[in-house]
Amino acid sequence: MADIDRVLRSNLKLRHLQLLVALDEFRHLGRAAEFLSVSQPAVSKTLAEIERMFDLDLFVRSTRGTEPTAYGHAVVRFARSVLADYGRTRDEIAAVAGGAAGRTSVGAMVVAMPSLLVRAVALLKQRSARTTVLVEEGDLTRLLPRLRVGELDLFVGRLEPGYASPDLDTEALYTEPMCIVVRPDHALARDTRVDWKKLAGVPWVVPPPWASSRVKLEQMFYKHALAPPVDIVETASFLATLTFVRERPAVGFLARGVARHFESEGLVKILKLNVPIELPPVGMITLRGRFRTPATEQLMDCLRITALTIGA
């Protein structure tokens, strides 16, 4: 095996890293070559060059495409992290040169979007209107891997205990209860005696099985000696949730701040039913030890300030 430290520090060039990431994305030499605007033989030659550096097989070639080996997965993670830092630094320098204040990227769960993140970004824009904020919506399963490789600077959402890890710094901001919603003209919206028995027999759109809110919702039905609804759609997407609530129509389970926002827009109606469950707090997650850009630090400060008004 080659001197890995020497290879990582000195031998690998930017074009090598870009090739590794492209191969991992497309899993095909020809499609990677097309993406990089080079010939397929050039891709094969460069990959062979990289593998000679490591003295390891990083990808397995077959008629079906290319698949990273265990070594390949590790090197691709390194490549993604370096390229993300490269892009962040390039954007930061360009922003300073252009008179802007910088750039930050944040991954956000729906629970944090209207009440927390939108208001925090508005506060950030008051301080520095030319700061750019890239927002990607998703759940922990999709966003945490992107945070770890440096493609996101910050995660905002529920601090699910199952995702705690020594490489992550977490900061709780406030608690956010859940509520049950339907579209405004749903029969249950006019029902003054909604109970769990009525809810057990109607269609639902619910969080995915891994979410603590889903687990707690099912426990509420069990608490009332009822089986959880069987006519369900599972999703972590707010757009999908809202669409099924309005078009099917289904009963939805939303964070109270999100529900209140869209109730004020006339899109949903919050049912008058107490949902006495405790869930993990909403907060921030960053990668421990990674340098934070000034724009990221500013956004985190704005999130803390905004959270104080929500928790009040």
PDB file of C-alpha atoms in Angstrom, residues 30-299:
ATOM      1  CA  GLY A  30     -18.820   7.293 -20.314  1.00  0.00           C
ATOM      2  CA  ARG A  31     -21.307   9.477 -18.424  1.00  0.00           C
ATOM      3  CA  ALA A  32     -18.557  10.783 -16.135  1.00  0.00           C
ATOM      4  CA  ALA A  33     -16.472  11.624 -19.213  1.00  0.00           C
ATOM      5  CA  GLU A  34     -19.413  13.480 -20.779  1.00  0.00           C
ATOM      6  CA  PHE A  35     -19.993  15.442 -17.570  1.00  0.00           C
ATOM      7  CA  LEU A  36     -16.307  16.414 -17.335  1.00  0.00           C
ATOM      8  CA  SER A  37     -16.096  17.192 -21.071  1.00  0.00           C
ATOM      9  CA  VAL A  38     -13.236  14.753 -21.673  1.00  0.00           C
ATOM     10  CA  SER A  39     -12.927  11.476 -23.550  1.00  0.00           C
ATOM     11  CA  GLN A  40     -13.720   8.119 -21.941  1.00  0.00           C
ATOM     12  CA  PRO A  41     -10.113   6.890 -22.493  1.00  0.00           C
ATOM     13  CA  ALA A  42      -8.918   9.999 -20.632  1.00  0.00           C
ATOM     14  CA  VAL A  43     -11.201   9.119 -17.693  1.00  0.00           C
ATOM     15  CA  SER A  44      -9.907   5.523 -17.665  1.00  0.00           C
ATOM     16  CA  LYS A  45      -6.294   6.733 -17.813  1.00  0.00           C
ATOM     17  CA  THR A  46      -6.759   9.233 -14.979  1.00  0.00           C
ATOM     18  CA  LEU A  47      -8.542   6.692 -12.766  1.00  0.00           C
ATOM     19  CA  ALA A  48      -5.726   4.205 -13.339  1.00  0.00           C
ATOM     20  CA  GLU A  49      -3.261   6.969 -12.411  1.00  0.00           C
ATOM     21  CA  ILE A  50      -5.097   7.649  -9.145  1.00  0.00           C
ATOM     22  CA  GLU A  51      -5.250   3.944  -8.261  1.00  0.00           C
ATOM     23  CA  ARG A  52      -1.483   3.631  -8.876  1.00  0.00           C
ATOM     24  CA  MET A  53      -0.925   6.485  -6.427  1.00  0.00           C
ATOM     25  CA  PHE A  54      -2.824   4.628  -3.716  1.00  0.00           C
ATOM     26  CA  ASP A  55      -1.769   1.167  -4.890  1.00  0.00           C
ATOM     27  CA  LEU A  56      -5.421   0.240  -4.325  1.00  0.00           C
ATOM     28  CA  ASP A  57      -8.484  -0.596  -6.429  1.00  0.00           C
ATOM     29  CA  LEU A  58     -10.912   2.284  -5.879  1.00  0.00           C
ATOM     30  CA  PHE A  59     -13.587   1.286  -8.409  1.00  0.00           C
ATOM     31  CA  VAL A  60     -14.724  -2.036  -9.820  1.00  0.00           C
ATOM     32  CA  ARG A  61     -15.360  -1.866 -13.579  1.00  0.00           C
ATOM     33  CA  SER A  62     -17.963  -4.055 -15.250  1.00  0.00           C
ATOM     34  CA  THR A  63     -20.266  -4.017 -18.260  1.00  0.00           C
ATOM     35  CA  ARG A  64     -22.923  -2.445 -16.025  1.00  0.00           C
ATOM     36  CA  GLY A  65     -20.711   0.475 -14.964  1.00  0.00           C
ATOM     37  CA  THR A  66     -18.367   1.303 -12.117  1.00  0.00           C
ATOM     38  CA  GLU A  67     -18.901   0.762  -8.389  1.00  0.00           C
ATOM     39  CA  PRO A  68     -16.658   2.144  -5.644  1.00  0.00           C
ATOM     40  CA  THR A  69     -14.840  -0.363  -3.447  1.00  0.00           C
ATOM     41  CA  ALA A  70     -14.590   0.124   0.319  1.00  0.00           C
ATOM     42  CA  TYR A  71     -11.362   2.054  -0.331  1.00  0.00           C
ATOM     43  CA  GLY A  72     -13.137   4.016  -3.059  1.00  0.00           C
ATOM     44  CA  HIS A  73     -15.944   5.096  -0.728  1.00  0.00           C
ATOM     45  CA  ALA A  74     -13.386   6.496   1.729  1.00  0.00           C
ATOM     46  CA  VAL A  75     -11.451   8.388  -0.952  1.00  0.00           C
ATOM     47  CA  VAL A  76     -14.650   9.768  -2.513  1.00  0.00           C
ATOM     48  CA  ARG A  77     -15.739  11.128   0.880  1.00  0.00           C
ATOM     49  CA  PHE A  78     -12.364  12.859   1.136  1.00  0.00           C
ATOM     50  CA  ALA A  79     -12.739  14.237  -2.394  1.00  0.00           C
ATOM     51  CA  ARG A  80     -16.223  15.613  -1.680  1.00  0.00           C
ATOM     52  CA  SER A  81     -15.022  17.287   1.504  1.00  0.00           C
ATOM     53  CA  VAL A  82     -12.039  18.950  -0.185  1.00  0.00           C
ATOM     54  CA  LEU A  83     -14.116  20.131  -3.144  1.00  0.00           C
ATOM     55  CA  ALA A  84     -16.755  21.545  -0.800  1.00  0.00           C
ATOM     56  CA  ASP A  85     -14.102  23.500   1.133  1.00  0.00           C
ATOM     57  CA  TYR A  86     -12.605  24.649  -2.165  1.00  0.00           C
ATOM     58  CA  GLY A  87     -15.990  25.916  -3.363  1.00  0.00           C
ATOM     59  CA  ARG A  88     -16.713  27.593  -0.049  1.00  0.00           C
ATOM     60  CA  THR A  89     -13.373  29.390  -0.027  1.00  0.00           C
ATOM     61  CA  ARG A  90     -13.737  30.435  -3.681  1.00  0.00           C
ATOM     62  CA  ASP A  91     -17.193  31.876  -3.028  1.00  0.00           C
ATOM     63  CA  GLU A  92     -16.030  33.634   0.127  1.00  0.00           C
ATOM     64  CA  ILE A  93     -13.118  35.299  -1.659  1.00  0.00           C
ATOM     65  CA  ALA A  94     -15.333  36.261  -4.594  1.00  0.00           C
ATOM     66  CA  ALA A  95     -17.928  37.712  -2.218  1.00  0.00           C
ATOM     67  CA  VAL A  96     -15.341  39.844  -0.422  1.00  0.00           C
ATOM     68  CA  ALA A  97     -13.879  40.990  -3.742  1.00  0.00           C
ATOM     69  CA  GLY A  98     -17.368  41.887  -4.971  1.00  0.00           C
ATOM     70  CA  GLY A  99     -18.266  43.805  -1.844  1.00  0.00           C
ATOM     71  CA  ALA A 100     -20.728  41.199  -0.560  1.00  0.00           C
ATOM     72  CA  ALA A 101     -20.649  39.749   2.925  1.00  0.00           C
ATOM     73  CA  GLY A 102     -20.302  36.070   2.043  1.00  0.00           C
ATOM     74  CA  ARG A 103     -22.253  32.894   1.575  1.00  0.00           C
ATOM     75  CA  THR A 104     -23.568  30.073   3.730  1.00  0.00           C
ATOM     76  CA  SER A 105     -25.499  26.877   3.014  1.00  0.00           C
ATOM     77  CA  VAL A 106     -28.051  25.409   5.411  1.00  0.00           C
ATOM     78  CA  GLY A 107     -30.033  22.196   5.371  1.00  0.00           C
ATOM     79  CA  ALA A 108     -33.422  22.546   7.051  1.00  0.00           C
ATOM     80  CA  MET A 109     -36.249  20.287   8.139  1.00  0.00           C
ATOM     81  CA  VAL A 110     -39.785  21.554   7.570  1.00  0.00           C
ATOM     82  CA  VAL A 111     -40.273  22.074  11.307  1.00  0.00           C
ATOM     83  CA  ALA A 112     -37.675  24.878  11.231  1.00  0.00           C
ATOM     84  CA  MET A 113     -38.674  26.586   8.020  1.00  0.00           C
ATOM     85  CA  PRO A 114     -41.427  29.208   8.460  1.00  0.00           C
ATOM     86  CA  SER A 115     -41.127  30.014  12.165  1.00  0.00           C
ATOM     87  CA  LEU A 116     -37.360  29.949  12.575  1.00  0.00           C
ATOM     88  CA  LEU A 117     -35.275  29.925   9.425  1.00  0.00           C
ATOM     89  CA  VAL A 118     -37.244  32.388   7.304  1.00  0.00           C
ATOM     90  CA  ARG A 119     -37.275  34.937  10.104  1.00  0.00           C
ATOM     91  CA  ALA A 120     -33.606  34.357  10.914  1.00  0.00           C
ATOM     92  CA  VAL A 121     -32.623  34.876   7.276  1.00  0.00           C
ATOM     93  CA  ALA A 122     -34.698  38.078   7.220  1.00  0.00           C
ATOM     94  CA  LEU A 123     -32.723  39.294  10.243  1.00  0.00           C
ATOM     95  CA  LEU A 124     -29.459  38.313   8.561  1.00  0.00           C
ATOM     96  CA  LYS A 125     -30.482  40.243   5.440  1.00  0.00           C
ATOM     97  CA  GLN A 126     -31.139  43.323   7.572  1.00  0.00           C
ATOM     98  CA  ARG A 127     -27.536  43.103   8.729  1.00  0.00           C
ATOM     99  CA  SER A 128     -26.061  42.216   5.358  1.00  0.00           C
ATOM    100  CA  ALA A 129     -28.405  42.254   2.386  1.00  0.00           C
ATOM    101  CA  ARG A 130     -25.769  40.848   0.024  1.00  0.00           C
ATOM    102  CA  THR A 131     -25.046  37.741   2.057  1.00  0.00           C
ATOM    103  CA  THR A 132     -26.216  34.709   0.083  1.00  0.00           C
ATOM    104  CA  VAL A 133     -28.001  31.874   1.903  1.00  0.00           C
ATOM    105  CA  LEU A 134     -28.460  28.544   0.128  1.00  0.00           C
ATOM    106  CA  VAL A 135     -31.347  26.590   1.706  1.00  0.00           C
ATOM    107  CA  GLU A 136     -31.952  22.909   1.069  1.00  0.00           C
ATOM    108  CA  GLU A 137     -35.017  21.232   2.568  1.00  0.00           C
ATOM    109  CA  GLY A 138     -34.914  17.597   3.625  1.00  0.00           C
ATOM    110  CA  ASP A 139     -34.663  15.231   6.556  1.00  0.00           C
ATOM    111  CA  LEU A 140     -31.734  14.060   8.654  1.00  0.00           C
ATOM    112  CA  THR A 141     -31.123  10.970   6.557  1.00  0.00           C
ATOM    113  CA  ARG A 142     -30.434  13.107   3.484  1.00  0.00           C
ATOM    114  CA  LEU A 143     -28.928  16.261   4.979  1.00  0.00           C
ATOM    115  CA  LEU A 144     -26.492  14.938   7.596  1.00  0.00           C
ATOM    116  CA  PRO A 145     -24.287  13.117   5.046  1.00  0.00           C
ATOM    117  CA  ARG A 146     -24.059  16.377   3.089  1.00  0.00           C
ATOM    118  CA  LEU A 147     -23.127  18.258   6.255  1.00  0.00           C
ATOM    119  CA  ARG A 148     -20.381  15.735   6.982  1.00  0.00           C
ATOM    120  CA  VAL A 149     -18.725  16.075   3.576  1.00  0.00           C
ATOM    121  CA  GLY A 150     -18.893  19.858   3.705  1.00  0.00           C
ATOM    122  CA  GLU A 151     -21.612  20.456   1.135  1.00  0.00           C
ATOM    123  CA  LEU A 152     -23.691  22.126   3.876  1.00  0.00           C
ATOM    124  CA  ASP A 153     -22.417  24.466   6.592  1.00  0.00           C
ATOM    125  CA  LEU A 154     -25.300  24.030   9.001  1.00  0.00           C
ATOM    126  CA  PHE A 155     -28.337  21.871   9.726  1.00  0.00           C
ATOM    127  CA  VAL A 156     -31.502  23.209  11.379  1.00  0.00           C
ATOM    128  CA  GLY A 157     -34.273  20.887  12.542  1.00  0.00           C
ATOM    129  CA  ARG A 158     -35.278  18.451  15.257  1.00  0.00           C
ATOM    130  CA  LEU A 159     -32.308  17.078  17.164  1.00  0.00           C
ATOM    131  CA  GLU A 160     -33.278  13.420  16.855  1.00  0.00           C
ATOM    132  CA  PRO A 161     -31.318  11.540  19.580  1.00  0.00           C
ATOM    133  CA  GLY A 162     -30.634   8.583  17.291  1.00  0.00           C
ATOM    134  CA  TYR A 163     -28.418  10.789  15.129  1.00  0.00           C
ATOM    135  CA  ALA A 164     -26.157  12.086  17.907  1.00  0.00           C
ATOM    136  CA  SER A 165     -22.489  11.511  17.090  1.00  0.00           C
ATOM    137  CA  PRO A 166     -19.051  12.587  18.428  1.00  0.00           C
ATOM    138  CA  ASP A 167     -18.271  14.407  15.168  1.00  0.00           C
ATOM    139  CA  LEU A 168     -21.316  16.683  15.488  1.00  0.00           C
ATOM    140  CA  ASP A 169     -21.938  19.760  17.626  1.00  0.00           C
ATOM    141  CA  THR A 170     -25.602  20.270  18.523  1.00  0.00           C
ATOM    142  CA  GLU A 171     -27.333  23.282  20.048  1.00  0.00           C
ATOM    143  CA  ALA A 172     -30.963  23.124  21.147  1.00  0.00           C
ATOM    144  CA  LEU A 173     -32.977  26.297  20.522  1.00  0.00           C
ATOM    145  CA  TYR A 174     -36.634  25.700  21.487  1.00  0.00           C
ATOM    146  CA  THR A 175     -39.335  23.052  21.704  1.00  0.00           C
ATOM    147  CA  GLU A 176     -41.975  22.736  18.989  1.00  0.00           C
ATOM    148  CA  PRO A 177     -45.163  20.703  19.659  1.00  0.00           C
ATOM    149  CA  MET A 178     -47.189  18.945  16.968  1.00  0.00           C
ATOM    150  CA  CYS A 179     -50.791  19.359  15.886  1.00  0.00           C
ATOM    151  CA  ILE A 180     -53.246  17.693  13.513  1.00  0.00           C
ATOM    152  CA  VAL A 181     -54.453  19.433  10.357  1.00  0.00           C
ATOM    153  CA  VAL A 182     -56.951  18.937   7.544  1.00  0.00           C
ATOM    154  CA  ARG A 183     -57.927  21.075   4.595  1.00  0.00           C
ATOM    155  CA  PRO A 184     -60.384  23.860   5.554  1.00  0.00           C
ATOM    156  CA  ASP A 185     -63.449  22.212   3.974  1.00  0.00           C
ATOM    157  CA  HIS A 186     -62.783  18.733   5.415  1.00  0.00           C
ATOM    158  CA  ALA A 187     -65.648  17.278   7.448  1.00  0.00           C
ATOM    159  CA  LEU A 188     -63.421  17.066  10.526  1.00  0.00           C
ATOM    160  CA  ALA A 189     -62.688  20.813  10.293  1.00  0.00           C
ATOM    161  CA  ARG A 190     -66.305  21.469  11.314  1.00  0.00           C
ATOM    162  CA  ASP A 191     -66.434  18.721  13.930  1.00  0.00           C
ATOM    163  CA  THR A 192     -66.419  20.146  17.432  1.00  0.00           C
ATOM    164  CA  ARG A 193     -65.931  16.712  18.983  1.00  0.00           C
ATOM    165  CA  VAL A 194     -62.930  15.324  17.134  1.00  0.00           C
ATOM    166  CA  ASP A 195     -61.379  12.404  19.001  1.00  0.00           C
ATOM    167  CA  TRP A 196     -58.736   9.759  18.358  1.00  0.00           C
ATOM    168  CA  LYS A 197     -61.324   7.141  17.436  1.00  0.00           C
ATOM    169  CA  LYS A 198     -62.604   9.268  14.544  1.00  0.00           C
ATOM    170  CA  LEU A 199     -59.036   9.915  13.409  1.00  0.00           C
ATOM    171  CA  ALA A 200     -58.127   6.221  13.396  1.00  0.00           C
ATOM    172  CA  GLY A 201     -60.520   5.494  10.534  1.00  0.00           C
ATOM    173  CA  VAL A 202     -59.572   8.201   8.019  1.00  0.00           C
ATOM    174  CA  PRO A 203     -56.699   8.550   5.511  1.00  0.00           C
ATOM    175  CA  TRP A 204     -53.483  10.099   6.846  1.00  0.00           C
ATOM    176  CA  VAL A 205     -50.226  11.474   5.533  1.00  0.00           C
ATOM    177  CA  VAL A 206     -47.609  10.849   8.216  1.00  0.00           C
ATOM    178  CA  PRO A 207     -43.878  11.313   8.866  1.00  0.00           C
ATOM    179  CA  PRO A 208     -41.556   8.416   7.911  1.00  0.00           C
ATOM    180  CA  PRO A 209     -41.175   5.511  10.366  1.00  0.00           C
ATOM    181  CA  TRP A 210     -37.794   6.671  11.723  1.00  0.00           C
ATOM    182  CA  ALA A 211     -39.111  10.087  12.838  1.00  0.00           C
ATOM    183  CA  SER A 212     -39.781  10.523  16.551  1.00  0.00           C
ATOM    184  CA  SER A 213     -43.009  12.369  15.706  1.00  0.00           C
ATOM    185  CA  ARG A 214     -44.299   9.273  13.887  1.00  0.00           C
ATOM    186  CA  VAL A 215     -43.463   7.021  16.823  1.00  0.00           C
ATOM    187  CA  LYS A 216     -45.192   9.378  19.241  1.00  0.00           C
ATOM    188  CA  LEU A 217     -48.253   9.660  17.004  1.00  0.00           C
ATOM    189  CA  GLU A 218     -48.724   5.905  16.925  1.00  0.00           C
ATOM    190  CA  GLN A 219     -48.303   5.783  20.706  1.00  0.00           C
ATOM    191  CA  MET A 220     -51.215   8.208  21.061  1.00  0.00           C
ATOM    192  CA  PHE A 221     -53.511   5.779  19.277  1.00  0.00           C
ATOM    193  CA  TYR A 222     -52.288   2.887  21.425  1.00  0.00           C
ATOM    194  CA  LYS A 223     -52.847   5.024  24.514  1.00  0.00           C
ATOM    195  CA  HIS A 224     -56.515   5.286  23.524  1.00  0.00           C
ATOM    196  CA  ALA A 225     -56.745   1.521  22.899  1.00  0.00           C
ATOM    197  CA  LEU A 226     -56.827   2.052  19.135  1.00  0.00           C
ATOM    198  CA  ALA A 227     -54.771   0.680  16.277  1.00  0.00           C
ATOM    199  CA  PRO A 228     -52.932   3.398  14.299  1.00  0.00           C
ATOM    200  CA  PRO A 229     -54.436   4.324  10.908  1.00  0.00           C
ATOM    201  CA  VAL A 230     -53.723   1.856   8.128  1.00  0.00           C
ATOM    202  CA  ASP A 231     -54.644   4.088   5.170  1.00  0.00           C
ATOM    203  CA  ILE A 232     -51.446   6.137   5.196  1.00  0.00           C
ATOM    204  CA  VAL A 233     -48.868   7.837   3.005  1.00  0.00           C
ATOM    205  CA  GLU A 234     -45.394   8.274   4.523  1.00  0.00           C
ATOM    206  CA  THR A 235     -43.259  11.286   3.643  1.00  0.00           C
ATOM    207  CA  ALA A 236     -40.733  13.727   5.062  1.00  0.00           C
ATOM    208  CA  SER A 237     -41.610  16.293   2.377  1.00  0.00           C
ATOM    209  CA  PHE A 238     -43.786  19.208   3.383  1.00  0.00           C
ATOM    210  CA  LEU A 239     -44.920  19.731  -0.206  1.00  0.00           C
ATOM    211  CA  ALA A 240     -46.083  16.115  -0.377  1.00  0.00           C
ATOM    212  CA  THR A 241     -47.790  16.426   3.013  1.00  0.00           C
ATOM    213  CA  LEU A 242     -49.637  19.594   2.030  1.00  0.00           C
ATOM    214  CA  THR A 243     -50.610  18.137  -1.346  1.00  0.00           C
ATOM    215  CA  PHE A 244     -52.103  14.970   0.162  1.00  0.00           C
ATOM    216  CA  VAL A 245     -53.888  16.979   2.870  1.00  0.00           C
ATOM    217  CA  ARG A 246     -55.482  19.215   0.268  1.00  0.00           C
ATOM    218  CA  GLU A 247     -56.048  16.862  -2.668  1.00  0.00           C
ATOM    219  CA  ARG A 248     -56.875  13.451  -1.215  1.00  0.00           C
ATOM    220  CA  PRO A 249     -57.972  14.779   1.342  1.00  0.00           C
ATOM    221  CA  ALA A 250     -55.921  13.284   4.188  1.00  0.00           C
ATOM    222  CA  VAL A 251     -55.265  14.183   7.803  1.00  0.00           C
ATOM    223  CA  GLY A 252     -51.784  15.594   8.374  1.00  0.00           C
ATOM    224  CA  PHE A 253     -49.421  15.784  11.356  1.00  0.00           C
ATOM    225  CA  LEU A 254     -47.423  19.030  11.408  1.00  0.00           C
ATOM    226  CA  ALA A 255     -45.305  21.074  13.762  1.00  0.00           C
ATOM    227  CA  ARG A 256     -47.499  23.734  15.340  1.00  0.00           C
ATOM    228  CA  GLY A 257     -45.501  26.674  13.989  1.00  0.00           C
ATOM    229  CA  VAL A 258     -45.683  25.303  10.455  1.00  0.00           C
ATOM    230  CA  ALA A 259     -49.412  24.577  10.788  1.00  0.00           C
ATOM    231  CA  ARG A 260     -50.189  28.047  12.148  1.00  0.00           C
ATOM    232  CA  HIS A 261     -48.313  29.673   9.280  1.00  0.00           C
ATOM    233  CA  PHE A 262     -50.236  27.776   6.613  1.00  0.00           C
ATOM    234  CA  GLU A 263     -53.529  28.098   8.483  1.00  0.00           C
ATOM    235  CA  SER A 264     -53.076  31.874   8.270  1.00  0.00           C
ATOM    236  CA  GLU A 265     -52.691  31.418   4.504  1.00  0.00           C
ATOM    237  CA  GLY A 266     -55.985  29.519   4.370  1.00  0.00           C
ATOM    238  CA  LEU A 267     -54.384  26.253   3.277  1.00  0.00           C
ATOM    239  CA  VAL A 268     -55.056  24.064   6.323  1.00  0.00           C
ATOM    240  CA  LYS A 269     -57.203  23.975   9.454  1.00  0.00           C
ATOM    241  CA  ILE A 270     -55.787  22.938  12.817  1.00  0.00           C
ATOM    242  CA  LEU A 271     -58.076  20.500  14.607  1.00  0.00           C
ATOM    243  CA  LYS A 272     -59.034  21.325  18.185  1.00  0.00           C
ATOM    244  CA  LEU A 273     -57.533  18.211  19.699  1.00  0.00           C
ATOM    245  CA  ASN A 274     -54.819  18.144  22.326  1.00  0.00           C
ATOM    246  CA  VAL A 275     -51.693  16.261  21.244  1.00  0.00           C
ATOM    247  CA  PRO A 276     -49.791  15.777  24.530  1.00  0.00           C
ATOM    248  CA  ILE A 277     -46.493  14.378  23.274  1.00  0.00           C
ATOM    249  CA  GLU A 278     -42.891  15.373  23.944  1.00  0.00           C
ATOM    250  CA  LEU A 279     -40.476  15.573  21.033  1.00  0.00           C
ATOM    251  CA  PRO A 280     -36.780  16.453  20.645  1.00  0.00           C
ATOM    252  CA  PRO A 281     -36.105  20.200  20.531  1.00  0.00           C
ATOM    253  CA  VAL A 282     -35.464  22.163  17.368  1.00  0.00           C
ATOM    254  CA  GLY A 283     -31.864  23.219  17.081  1.00  0.00           C
ATOM    255  CA  MET A 284     -28.684  23.502  15.036  1.00  0.00           C
ATOM    256  CA  ILE A 285     -26.071  20.914  14.064  1.00  0.00           C
ATOM    257  CA  THR A 286     -22.579  21.698  12.762  1.00  0.00           C
ATOM    258  CA  LEU A 287     -19.587  19.490  12.074  1.00  0.00           C
ATOM    259  CA  ARG A 288     -17.165  19.594  14.992  1.00  0.00           C
ATOM    260  CA  GLY A 289     -13.808  21.176  14.205  1.00  0.00           C
ATOM    261  CA  ARG A 290     -14.766  22.580  10.808  1.00  0.00           C
ATOM    262  CA  PHE A 291     -14.053  26.241  10.152  1.00  0.00           C
ATOM    263  CA  ARG A 292     -17.231  28.330  10.012  1.00  0.00           C
ATOM    264  CA  THR A 293     -17.405  31.203   7.577  1.00  0.00           C
ATOM    265  CA  PRO A 294     -18.414  34.623   8.941  1.00  0.00           C
ATOM    266  CA  ALA A 295     -21.723  34.283   7.088  1.00  0.00           C
ATOM    267  CA  THR A 296     -22.431  30.965   8.843  1.00  0.00           C
ATOM    268  CA  GLU A 297     -21.595  32.462  12.241  1.00  0.00           C
ATOM    269  CA  GLN A 298     -23.897  35.395  11.496  1.00  0.00           C
ATOM    270  CA  LEU A 299     -26.760  33.103  10.502  1.00  0.00           C
TER     271      LEU A 299
END
